[in-house]
Amino acid sequence: MKQANTKRLILSAALDLFSQHGYKGASIRQIARAVGIRESAIYNHYKSKEELFLAILTEFKSRTISDKILSDDLLDDLSNPEKFLKNFAERLINYWDTPPERKFIRLLLMEQFTRIGNKELSTTDYLSELRKMCRLIFGEMVKTKIVKQYNPEILAEQFIAPLFLIRTEHLVAGENKNMNAVFKIVNMHVDFFWSAIKT
Amino acid sequence: MKQANTKRLILSAALDLFSQHGYKGASIRQIARAVGIRESAIYNHYKSKEELFLAILTEFKSRTISDKILSDDLLDDLSNPEKFLKNFAERLINYWDTPPERKFIRLLLMEQFTRIGNKELSTTDYLSELRKMCRLIFGEMVKTKIVKQYNPEILAEQFIAPLFLIRTEHLVAGENKNMNAVFKIVNMHVDFFWSAIKT
DNA sequence: GTCTATAAGGAGATAGAC
DNA sequence: GTCTATCTCCTTATAGAC
């Protein structure tokens, strides 16, 4: 009981500190202090700092995004594609704005080039599930001719890229999250996108 | 003479190592070794590791992008907007692919959230000059009615975001730079973009 | 300007008592 | 499972000879 809980607390504190200071910048000592135990106690749960880091990645990789932003009620809206796209973008932005996701994206951006994250982290990986979802959705729209005959792959890129850039630009740690500004840009993006592809 | 040269060598080695391992991950010792001197000799040129890091940022901030990708012969093409956009995108991608720029973008992505880069680095800053250029260009295109009456700000975003995402996704250090794949995607992007905005 | 020598502290990790 | 104590190594940085 107590073990399992401490293990979670360590993982959570580690995600927090790694995402703030980077892998090298956050020490076992800091993590232990955040949890309220001594450094040596951490080694009872993870055999090294590296293993702790990789445990974080494993947890995030096991997660799936589709069920969180593609519920049934949203898909019912496919008859009204413009409204669907707005809701879809809004849900995506909200999902990316949850604290764990914010932290993970920071970690991804920071460690994707370093020795430790090099093999395990990439933006392409991070976006792959979303890209797949979008290809399916836009593929359907193309087939039913409610949008112009574009390659669904392109449509997916054009839809996602501006959203992801907006997200990463508003990711600074201590920021006053003025999500209103974000949603305003997102709306303008979707408006443009829809007007560009609709038949 | 010798001093000035060593100082440059240190700066260059530091950029190299910081962009590979991050600020915390690269040590003064490594940098000194790369230059071929002892650690203590570095302090003759920069009074601390932090000052060395900030010197790199200062150098990159003093640089300007427009003259490198907006030459006169390119602007002559404005009468053929599609060709212009293709050339413009290609030059931008080539500029972002120069070794110093690749290193700086990696540094930016890695350190923008940490204590040391927090104040000095942001994607928004990095893109601001380019955004300004694009707003001017698209503003002109809107005014002369060769493209639809969109807000130039939106057009700039839609043009830049997919390009920047492509760039960051192909930024891994040791990668075989298969720029052909990159240019293929870039071309598809510009094609879509132009077909979306042309009158 | 660069070197050797060294200080002072923080890092990751282990041993063994409780 | 957590603690204290400790090891070993690496870090940034300084002092002073050449």
Short mmCIF file of C-alpha atoms (C1' of nucleotides) in Angstrom, two decimals:
data_model
loop_
_atom_site.label_atom_id
_atom_site.label_comp_id
_atom_site.label_asym_id
_atom_site.label_seq_id
_atom_site.Cartn_x
_atom_site.Cartn_y
_atom_site.Cartn_z
CA MET A 1 0.00 0.00 0.00
CA LYS A 2 2.38 2.54 1.30
CA GLN A 3 4.98 1.39 -1.22
CA ALA A 4 2.75 1.78 -4.22
CA ASN A 5 1.74 5.24 -3.10
CA THR A 6 5.28 6.44 -2.57
CA LYS A 7 6.25 5.08 -5.96
CA ARG A 8 3.52 7.17 -7.57
CA LEU A 9 4.52 10.23 -5.61
CA ILE A 10 8.10 9.85 -6.77
CA LEU A 11 7.02 9.48 -10.38
CA SER A 12 4.82 12.53 -10.13
CA ALA A 13 7.47 14.68 -8.47
CA ALA A 14 10.02 13.53 -11.01
CA LEU A 15 7.77 14.48 -13.92
CA ASP A 16 7.27 17.84 -12.30
CA LEU A 17 10.95 18.58 -11.76
CA PHE A 18 12.25 17.03 -14.99
CA SER A 19 9.75 19.09 -16.95
CA GLN A 20 10.90 22.25 -15.19
CA HIS A 21 14.66 21.79 -15.14
CA GLY A 22 15.31 19.02 -17.63
CA TYR A 23 16.69 15.57 -16.87
CA LYS A 24 20.17 16.78 -16.01
CA GLY A 25 18.91 19.85 -14.21
CA ALA A 26 16.69 18.01 -11.75
CA SER A 27 18.47 15.97 -9.10
CA ILE A 28 17.42 12.89 -7.17
CA ARG A 29 17.92 15.05 -4.10
CA GLN A 30 15.35 17.60 -5.29
CA ILE A 31 12.88 14.87 -6.19
CA ALA A 32 13.28 13.20 -2.81
CA ARG A 33 12.76 16.49 -1.04
CA ALA A 34 9.60 17.16 -3.05
CA VAL A 35 8.23 13.78 -2.01
CA GLY A 36 9.36 14.24 1.59
CA ILE A 37 11.85 11.37 1.80
CA ARG A 38 15.61 10.93 1.54
CA GLU A 39 17.45 10.29 -1.68
CA SER A 40 18.40 6.78 -0.71
CA ALA A 41 14.74 5.86 -0.27
CA ILE A 42 14.12 6.48 -3.95
CA TYR A 43 16.44 3.65 -4.88
CA ASN A 44 14.01 1.33 -3.17
CA HIS A 45 11.55 2.02 -5.97
CA TYR A 46 13.74 2.81 -8.96
CA LYS A 47 17.21 1.43 -9.35
CA SER A 48 18.62 4.56 -11.00
CA LYS A 49 17.74 8.07 -12.08
CA GLU A 50 17.61 6.86 -15.65
CA GLU A 51 15.12 4.11 -14.81
CA LEU A 52 12.93 6.68 -13.09
CA PHE A 53 13.01 8.86 -16.19
CA LEU A 54 12.18 5.97 -18.48
CA ALA A 55 9.29 4.96 -16.20
CA ILE A 56 7.75 8.35 -16.88
CA LEU A 57 8.06 7.86 -20.61
CA THR A 58 6.56 4.38 -20.40
CA GLU A 59 3.54 5.70 -18.55
CA PHE A 60 2.89 8.39 -21.14
CA LYS A 61 3.41 6.07 -24.04
CA SER A 62 0.80 3.65 -22.76
CA ARG A 63 -1.79 6.39 -22.81
CA THR A 64 -4.21 6.89 -25.66
CA ILE A 65 -5.69 10.14 -26.81
CA SER A 66 -8.65 9.28 -29.04
CA ASP A 67 -11.18 8.43 -26.34
CA LYS A 68 -10.43 11.69 -24.58
CA ILE A 69 -11.23 14.00 -27.44
CA LEU A 70 -13.37 11.91 -29.77
CA SER A 71 -16.54 11.07 -27.84
CA ASP A 72 -19.73 9.87 -29.49
CA ASP A 73 -21.56 13.15 -29.14
CA LEU A 74 -18.79 14.87 -31.01
CA LEU A 75 -18.90 12.39 -33.87
CA ASP A 76 -22.65 12.92 -34.18
CA ASP A 77 -21.80 16.42 -35.27
CA LEU A 78 -20.05 15.22 -38.39
CA SER A 79 -23.12 16.34 -40.31
CA ASN A 80 -22.16 19.87 -39.34
CA PRO A 81 -18.45 19.79 -40.19
CA GLU A 82 -17.64 23.35 -39.27
CA LYS A 83 -19.07 22.97 -35.80
CA PHE A 84 -17.34 19.62 -35.52
CA LEU A 85 -13.96 21.10 -36.36
CA LYS A 86 -14.40 23.87 -33.82
CA ASN A 87 -15.32 21.43 -31.09
CA PHE A 88 -12.56 19.08 -32.10
CA ALA A 89 -9.92 21.80 -31.98
CA GLU A 90 -11.24 23.08 -28.67
CA ARG A 91 -11.09 19.64 -27.10
CA LEU A 92 -7.61 19.06 -28.41
CA ILE A 93 -6.38 22.35 -27.00
CA ASN A 94 -8.03 21.60 -23.67
CA TYR A 95 -6.46 18.16 -23.61
CA TRP A 96 -3.02 19.59 -24.36
CA ASP A 97 -3.61 22.06 -21.57
CA THR A 98 -4.09 19.49 -18.81
CA PRO A 99 -1.15 19.68 -16.36
CA PRO A 100 0.30 16.23 -17.10
CA GLU A 101 0.16 16.86 -20.82
CA ARG A 102 1.77 20.28 -20.50
CA LYS A 103 4.56 18.73 -18.49
CA PHE A 104 5.06 15.91 -20.92
CA ILE A 105 5.26 18.22 -23.92
CA ARG A 106 7.87 20.31 -22.14
CA LEU A 107 9.82 17.16 -21.37
CA LEU A 108 9.51 16.06 -24.97
CA LEU A 109 10.78 19.36 -26.34
CA MET A 110 13.66 19.48 -23.86
CA GLU A 111 14.92 15.93 -23.99
CA GLN A 112 14.20 14.80 -27.55
CA PHE A 113 17.75 15.71 -28.60
CA THR A 114 19.71 14.58 -25.57
CA ARG A 115 21.34 11.24 -24.97
CA ILE A 116 18.57 10.03 -22.69
CA GLY A 117 15.52 11.10 -24.67
CA ASN A 118 16.99 10.69 -28.11
CA LYS A 119 15.77 7.14 -28.55
CA GLU A 120 12.48 7.46 -26.74
CA LEU A 121 11.09 10.87 -27.57
CA SER A 122 10.07 12.53 -30.81
CA THR A 123 7.45 15.03 -31.88
CA THR A 124 6.54 12.71 -34.73
CA ASP A 125 5.77 9.95 -32.25
CA TYR A 126 3.85 12.31 -30.05
CA LEU A 127 1.62 13.44 -32.91
CA SER A 128 1.24 10.13 -34.70
CA GLU A 129 -2.02 9.05 -33.10
CA LEU A 130 -3.57 12.45 -33.65
CA ARG A 131 -2.40 12.51 -37.25
CA LYS A 132 -3.98 9.13 -37.82
CA MET A 133 -7.27 10.30 -36.36
CA CYS A 134 -7.24 13.38 -38.55
CA ARG A 135 -6.45 11.41 -41.70
CA LEU A 136 -9.47 9.23 -41.02
CA ILE A 137 -11.78 12.15 -40.32
CA PHE A 138 -10.68 14.19 -43.31
CA GLY A 139 -10.62 11.09 -45.49
CA GLU A 140 -14.26 10.65 -44.66
CA MET A 141 -15.03 14.29 -45.42
CA VAL A 142 -13.31 14.04 -48.75
CA LYS A 143 -15.16 10.85 -49.63
CA THR A 144 -18.54 12.35 -48.80
CA LYS A 145 -17.56 15.45 -50.76
CA ILE A 146 -18.35 17.94 -48.07
CA VAL A 147 -14.82 19.21 -48.57
CA LYS A 148 -12.68 19.63 -51.67
CA GLN A 149 -10.70 16.72 -53.05
CA TYR A 150 -7.49 17.25 -51.12
CA ASN A 151 -5.16 14.55 -49.88
CA PRO A 152 -6.31 13.74 -46.33
CA GLU A 153 -2.69 13.64 -45.23
CA ILE A 154 -2.20 17.27 -46.21
CA LEU A 155 -5.42 18.26 -44.54
CA ALA A 156 -4.30 16.58 -41.34
CA GLU A 157 -1.00 18.48 -41.43
CA GLN A 158 -2.62 21.80 -42.14
CA PHE A 159 -5.12 21.32 -39.38
CA ILE A 160 -2.66 20.15 -36.74
CA ALA A 161 0.48 22.22 -37.31
CA PRO A 162 -0.88 25.65 -36.38
CA LEU A 163 -2.61 24.17 -33.34
CA PHE A 164 0.57 22.52 -32.14
CA LEU A 165 2.60 25.67 -32.67
CA ILE A 166 0.09 27.68 -30.67
CA ARG A 167 0.29 25.09 -27.93
CA THR A 168 4.07 25.04 -27.71
CA GLU A 169 4.28 28.82 -27.78
CA HIS A 170 2.03 29.08 -24.74
CA LEU A 171 3.81 26.44 -22.73
CA VAL A 172 6.11 28.52 -20.57
CA ALA A 173 6.06 27.24 -17.02
CA GLY A 174 5.00 30.08 -14.76
CA GLU A 175 2.78 31.79 -17.29
CA ASN A 176 -0.64 33.18 -16.49
CA LYS A 177 -2.50 30.84 -18.70
CA ASN A 178 -4.60 33.28 -20.64
CA MET A 179 -6.34 30.60 -22.58
CA ASN A 180 -8.71 33.18 -24.00
CA ALA A 181 -5.95 34.46 -26.26
CA VAL A 182 -5.21 30.89 -27.30
CA PHE A 183 -8.82 30.09 -28.11
CA LYS A 184 -9.15 33.26 -30.12
CA ILE A 185 -6.23 32.24 -32.36
CA VAL A 186 -7.52 28.68 -32.55
CA ASN A 187 -10.88 29.94 -33.73
CA MET A 188 -9.32 32.07 -36.41
CA HIS A 189 -7.30 29.08 -37.53
CA VAL A 190 -10.32 26.81 -37.82
CA ASP A 191 -12.29 29.51 -39.62
CA PHE A 192 -9.56 29.86 -42.19
CA PHE A 193 -9.09 26.14 -42.53
CA TRP A 194 -12.77 25.46 -43.04
CA SER A 195 -13.23 28.23 -45.58
CA ALA A 196 -10.24 26.84 -47.46
CA ILE A 197 -11.48 23.28 -47.75
CA LYS A 198 -15.27 23.43 -47.87
CA THR A 199 -16.96 22.69 -51.17
CA MET B 1 44.83 38.04 -32.01
CA LYS B 2 45.20 34.74 -30.38
CA GLN B 3 42.79 35.82 -27.70
CA ALA B 4 40.03 36.79 -30.05
CA ASN B 5 40.35 33.55 -31.89
CA THR B 6 40.21 31.43 -28.77
CA LYS B 7 37.18 33.34 -27.61
CA ARG B 8 35.40 32.49 -30.85
CA LEU B 9 36.45 28.87 -30.62
CA ILE B 10 35.05 28.64 -27.12
CA LEU B 11 31.77 30.19 -28.20
CA SER B 12 31.49 27.81 -31.11
CA ALA B 13 32.32 24.73 -29.07
CA ALA B 14 29.88 25.83 -26.41
CA LEU B 15 27.07 26.25 -28.93
CA ASP B 16 27.87 22.82 -30.24
CA LEU B 17 27.83 21.09 -26.88
CA PHE B 18 24.97 23.04 -25.33
CA SER B 19 22.82 22.25 -28.33
CA GLN B 20 23.64 18.55 -28.01
CA HIS B 21 23.42 18.04 -24.27
CA GLY B 22 21.61 21.12 -23.00
CA TYR B 23 23.04 23.79 -20.72
CA LYS B 24 23.23 21.57 -17.65
CA GLY B 25 24.35 18.56 -19.61
CA ALA B 26 27.41 20.17 -21.19
CA SER B 27 30.27 20.95 -18.84
CA ILE B 28 33.00 23.58 -18.98
CA ARG B 29 35.39 20.64 -19.01
CA GLN B 30 33.87 19.23 -22.21
CA ILE B 31 33.91 22.63 -23.85
CA ALA B 32 37.54 23.21 -22.90
CA ARG B 33 38.49 19.80 -24.23
CA ALA B 34 36.73 20.50 -27.52
CA VAL B 35 38.72 23.73 -27.88
CA GLY B 36 41.94 22.09 -26.78
CA ILE B 37 42.58 24.07 -23.61
CA ARG B 38 42.05 23.63 -19.87
CA GLU B 39 38.88 24.56 -18.04
CA SER B 40 40.56 27.36 -16.15
CA ALA B 41 41.60 29.03 -19.40
CA ILE B 42 37.97 29.54 -20.31
CA TYR B 43 37.50 31.87 -17.37
CA ASN B 44 39.98 34.18 -19.02
CA HIS B 45 37.37 34.87 -21.71
CA TYR B 46 34.05 34.41 -19.91
CA LYS B 47 33.66 34.93 -16.23
CA SER B 48 31.18 32.10 -15.75
CA LYS B 49 29.37 29.31 -17.54
CA GLU B 50 26.22 31.39 -17.48
CA GLU B 51 27.95 34.34 -19.13
CA LEU B 52 29.21 32.05 -21.86
CA PHE B 53 25.70 30.80 -22.48
CA LEU B 54 24.27 34.29 -22.59
CA ALA B 55 27.01 35.35 -25.02
CA ILE B 56 25.69 32.74 -27.43
CA LEU B 57 22.18 34.09 -27.14
CA THR B 58 23.36 37.65 -27.66
CA GLU B 59 25.14 36.67 -30.85
CA PHE B 60 22.07 35.00 -32.28
CA LYS B 61 19.77 37.80 -31.26
CA SER B 62 21.86 40.36 -33.12
CA ARG B 63 21.42 38.46 -36.34
CA THR B 64 18.77 39.29 -38.91
CA ILE B 65 17.01 36.93 -41.22
CA SER B 66 15.39 39.03 -43.94
CA ASP B 67 18.44 39.74 -46.07
CA LYS B 68 19.27 36.06 -46.13
CA ILE B 69 16.01 34.84 -47.61
CA LEU B 70 14.50 37.94 -49.19
CA SER B 71 16.85 39.00 -51.97
CA ASP B 72 15.87 41.32 -54.81
CA ASP B 73 15.61 38.60 -57.42
CA LEU B 74 13.11 36.82 -55.24
CA LEU B 75 10.97 39.92 -54.81
CA ASP B 76 10.89 40.42 -58.58
CA ASP B 77 8.90 37.24 -58.69
CA LEU B 78 6.02 38.75 -56.78
CA SER B 79 4.19 38.96 -60.07
CA ASN B 80 4.17 35.18 -60.06
CA PRO B 81 3.01 34.57 -56.49
CA GLU B 82 2.94 30.79 -56.62
CA LYS B 83 6.52 30.62 -57.78
CA PHE B 84 7.44 33.23 -55.23
CA LEU B 85 5.93 31.25 -52.38
CA LYS B 86 7.76 28.11 -53.46
CA ASN B 87 11.08 29.89 -53.60
CA PHE B 88 10.42 31.67 -50.36
CA ALA B 89 9.60 28.45 -48.53
CA GLU B 90 12.61 26.73 -50.02
CA ARG B 91 14.96 29.48 -48.93
CA LEU B 92 13.49 29.52 -45.47
CA ILE B 93 13.93 25.77 -45.09
CA ASN B 94 17.48 26.01 -46.37
CA TYR B 95 18.23 28.82 -43.95
CA TRP B 96 16.82 26.84 -41.04
CA ASP B 97 18.96 23.93 -42.18
CA THR B 98 22.30 25.72 -41.86
CA PRO B 99 24.32 24.18 -39.00
CA PRO B 100 24.32 27.24 -36.72
CA GLU B 101 20.58 27.68 -37.14
CA ARG B 102 19.91 24.00 -36.46
CA LYS B 103 21.95 24.25 -33.29
CA PHE B 104 20.23 27.40 -32.15
CA ILE B 105 16.76 25.98 -32.68
CA ARG B 106 17.71 22.91 -30.66
CA LEU B 107 19.02 25.17 -27.90
CA LEU B 108 15.84 27.22 -28.05
CA LEU B 109 13.58 24.18 -27.74
CA MET B 110 15.66 22.71 -24.92
CA GLU B 111 16.26 25.75 -22.76
CA GLN B 112 13.19 27.93 -23.28
CA PHE B 113 11.59 26.46 -20.15
CA THR B 114 14.58 26.24 -17.84
CA ARG B 115 15.84 28.81 -15.35
CA ILE B 116 18.60 30.01 -17.65
CA GLY B 117 16.72 30.27 -20.94
CA ASN B 118 13.37 31.21 -19.52
CA LYS B 119 13.92 34.94 -19.80
CA GLU B 120 15.94 34.96 -22.99
CA LEU B 121 14.45 32.33 -25.25
CA SER B 122 11.01 31.89 -26.78
CA THR B 123 9.64 30.49 -29.99
CA THR B 124 7.55 33.61 -30.36
CA ASP B 125 10.69 35.75 -30.30
CA TYR B 126 12.42 33.43 -32.69
CA LEU B 127 9.61 33.67 -35.23
CA SER B 128 8.73 37.32 -34.78
CA GLU B 129 10.86 38.71 -37.60
CA LEU B 130 9.65 36.06 -40.01
CA ARG B 131 6.05 36.67 -39.01
CA LYS B 132 6.48 40.36 -39.66
CA MET B 133 7.93 39.68 -43.11
CA CYS B 134 5.06 37.38 -43.96
CA ARG B 135 2.43 39.84 -42.78
CA LEU B 136 3.91 42.45 -45.11
CA ILE B 137 4.09 40.11 -48.06
CA PHE B 138 0.60 38.71 -47.63
CA GLY B 139 -0.74 42.15 -46.82
CA GLU B 140 0.52 43.26 -50.21
CA MET B 141 -1.00 40.25 -51.92
CA VAL B 142 -4.35 40.92 -50.30
CA LYS B 143 -4.23 44.58 -51.26
CA THR B 144 -3.47 43.81 -54.90
CA LYS B 145 -6.23 41.18 -54.83
CA ILE B 146 -4.16 38.34 -56.15
CA VAL B 147 -5.30 36.43 -53.09
CA LYS B 148 -8.59 36.34 -51.23
CA GLN B 149 -9.41 38.94 -48.60
CA TYR B 150 -8.00 37.15 -45.61
CA ASN B 151 -6.37 38.76 -42.60
CA PRO B 152 -2.61 38.87 -43.38
CA GLU B 153 -1.89 37.78 -39.82
CA ILE B 154 -3.79 34.56 -40.34
CA LEU B 155 -2.10 33.96 -43.66
CA ALA B 156 1.30 34.39 -42.03
CA GLU B 157 0.41 31.87 -39.34
CA GLN B 158 -0.93 29.34 -41.82
CA PHE B 159 2.12 29.66 -44.01
CA ILE B 160 4.70 29.47 -41.25
CA ALA B 161 3.33 26.92 -38.79
CA PRO B 162 3.52 23.80 -40.98
CA LEU B 163 7.00 24.80 -42.14
CA PHE B 164 8.24 25.26 -38.61
CA LEU B 165 6.73 21.95 -37.49
CA ILE B 166 8.43 20.17 -40.37
CA ARG B 167 11.71 21.83 -39.41
CA THR B 168 11.55 20.86 -35.74
CA GLU B 169 10.52 17.31 -36.54
CA HIS B 170 13.62 16.84 -38.68
CA LEU B 171 16.02 18.32 -36.20
CA VAL B 172 17.36 15.24 -34.46
CA ALA B 173 21.10 15.55 -34.05
CA GLY B 174 22.65 12.53 -35.73
CA GLU B 175 20.02 12.16 -38.40
CA ASN B 176 20.77 11.47 -42.04
CA LYS B 177 19.44 14.69 -43.30
CA ASN B 178 17.20 13.48 -46.04
CA MET B 179 16.13 16.92 -47.09
CA ASN B 180 14.38 15.45 -50.08
CA ALA B 181 11.62 14.18 -47.84
CA VAL B 182 11.42 17.58 -46.22
CA PHE B 183 11.16 19.43 -49.53
CA LYS B 184 8.48 17.08 -50.72
CA ILE B 185 6.30 17.91 -47.72
CA VAL B 186 7.12 21.59 -48.04
CA ASN B 187 5.99 21.57 -51.65
CA MET B 188 2.75 19.89 -50.78
CA HIS B 189 2.19 22.48 -48.09
CA VAL B 190 2.76 25.41 -50.42
CA ASP B 191 0.55 23.86 -53.07
CA PHE B 192 -2.28 23.51 -50.61
CA PHE B 193 -1.73 26.97 -49.20
CA TRP B 194 -1.71 28.64 -52.58
CA SER B 195 -4.78 26.84 -53.84
CA ALA B 196 -6.55 27.90 -50.64
CA ILE B 197 -5.82 31.60 -50.92
CA LYS B 198 -5.62 32.42 -54.61
CA THR B 199 -8.45 34.40 -56.14
"C1'" DG C 1 46.68 33.46 -21.83
"C1'" DT C 2 47.40 29.07 -20.45
"C1'" DC C 3 49.00 26.08 -17.15
"C1'" DT C 4 48.86 23.14 -12.41
"C1'" DA C 5 46.80 22.70 -8.16
"C1'" DT C 6 43.12 22.95 -5.39
"C1'" DA C 7 38.96 24.41 -3.13
"C1'" DA C 8 34.04 23.66 -2.09
"C1'" DG C 9 30.09 21.65 -3.09
"C1'" DG C 10 26.64 18.73 -5.50
"C1'" DA C 11 25.79 14.70 -8.07
"C1'" DG C 12 24.34 9.51 -8.23
"C1'" DA C 13 24.60 5.56 -5.72
"C1'" DT C 14 25.44 1.90 -1.83
"C1'" DA C 15 25.79 -0.24 3.07
"C1'" DG C 16 23.75 -1.33 6.98
"C1'" DA C 17 20.88 0.03 11.23
"C1'" DC C 18 16.08 0.35 12.47
"C1'" DG D 1 10.79 1.18 3.36
"C1'" DT D 2 13.10 4.75 5.25
"C1'" DC D 3 16.79 6.33 7.71
"C1'" DT D 4 22.03 7.97 8.54
"C1'" DA D 5 26.46 7.74 6.93
"C1'" DT D 6 29.53 7.46 3.47
"C1'" DC D 7 31.82 6.72 -1.11
"C1'" DT D 8 33.36 8.31 -5.43
"C1'" DC D 9 33.14 11.17 -9.02
"C1'" DC D 10 32.23 15.37 -11.40
"C1'" DT D 11 30.95 20.13 -11.26
"C1'" DT D 12 32.09 25.32 -11.31
"C1'" DA D 13 35.37 28.35 -10.00
"C1'" DT D 14 39.78 30.55 -8.06
"C1'" DA D 15 44.97 31.28 -6.97
"C1'" DG D 16 49.23 31.73 -8.45
"C1'" DA D 17 53.36 30.04 -11.33
"C1'" DC D 18 55.09 30.52 -16.05
#
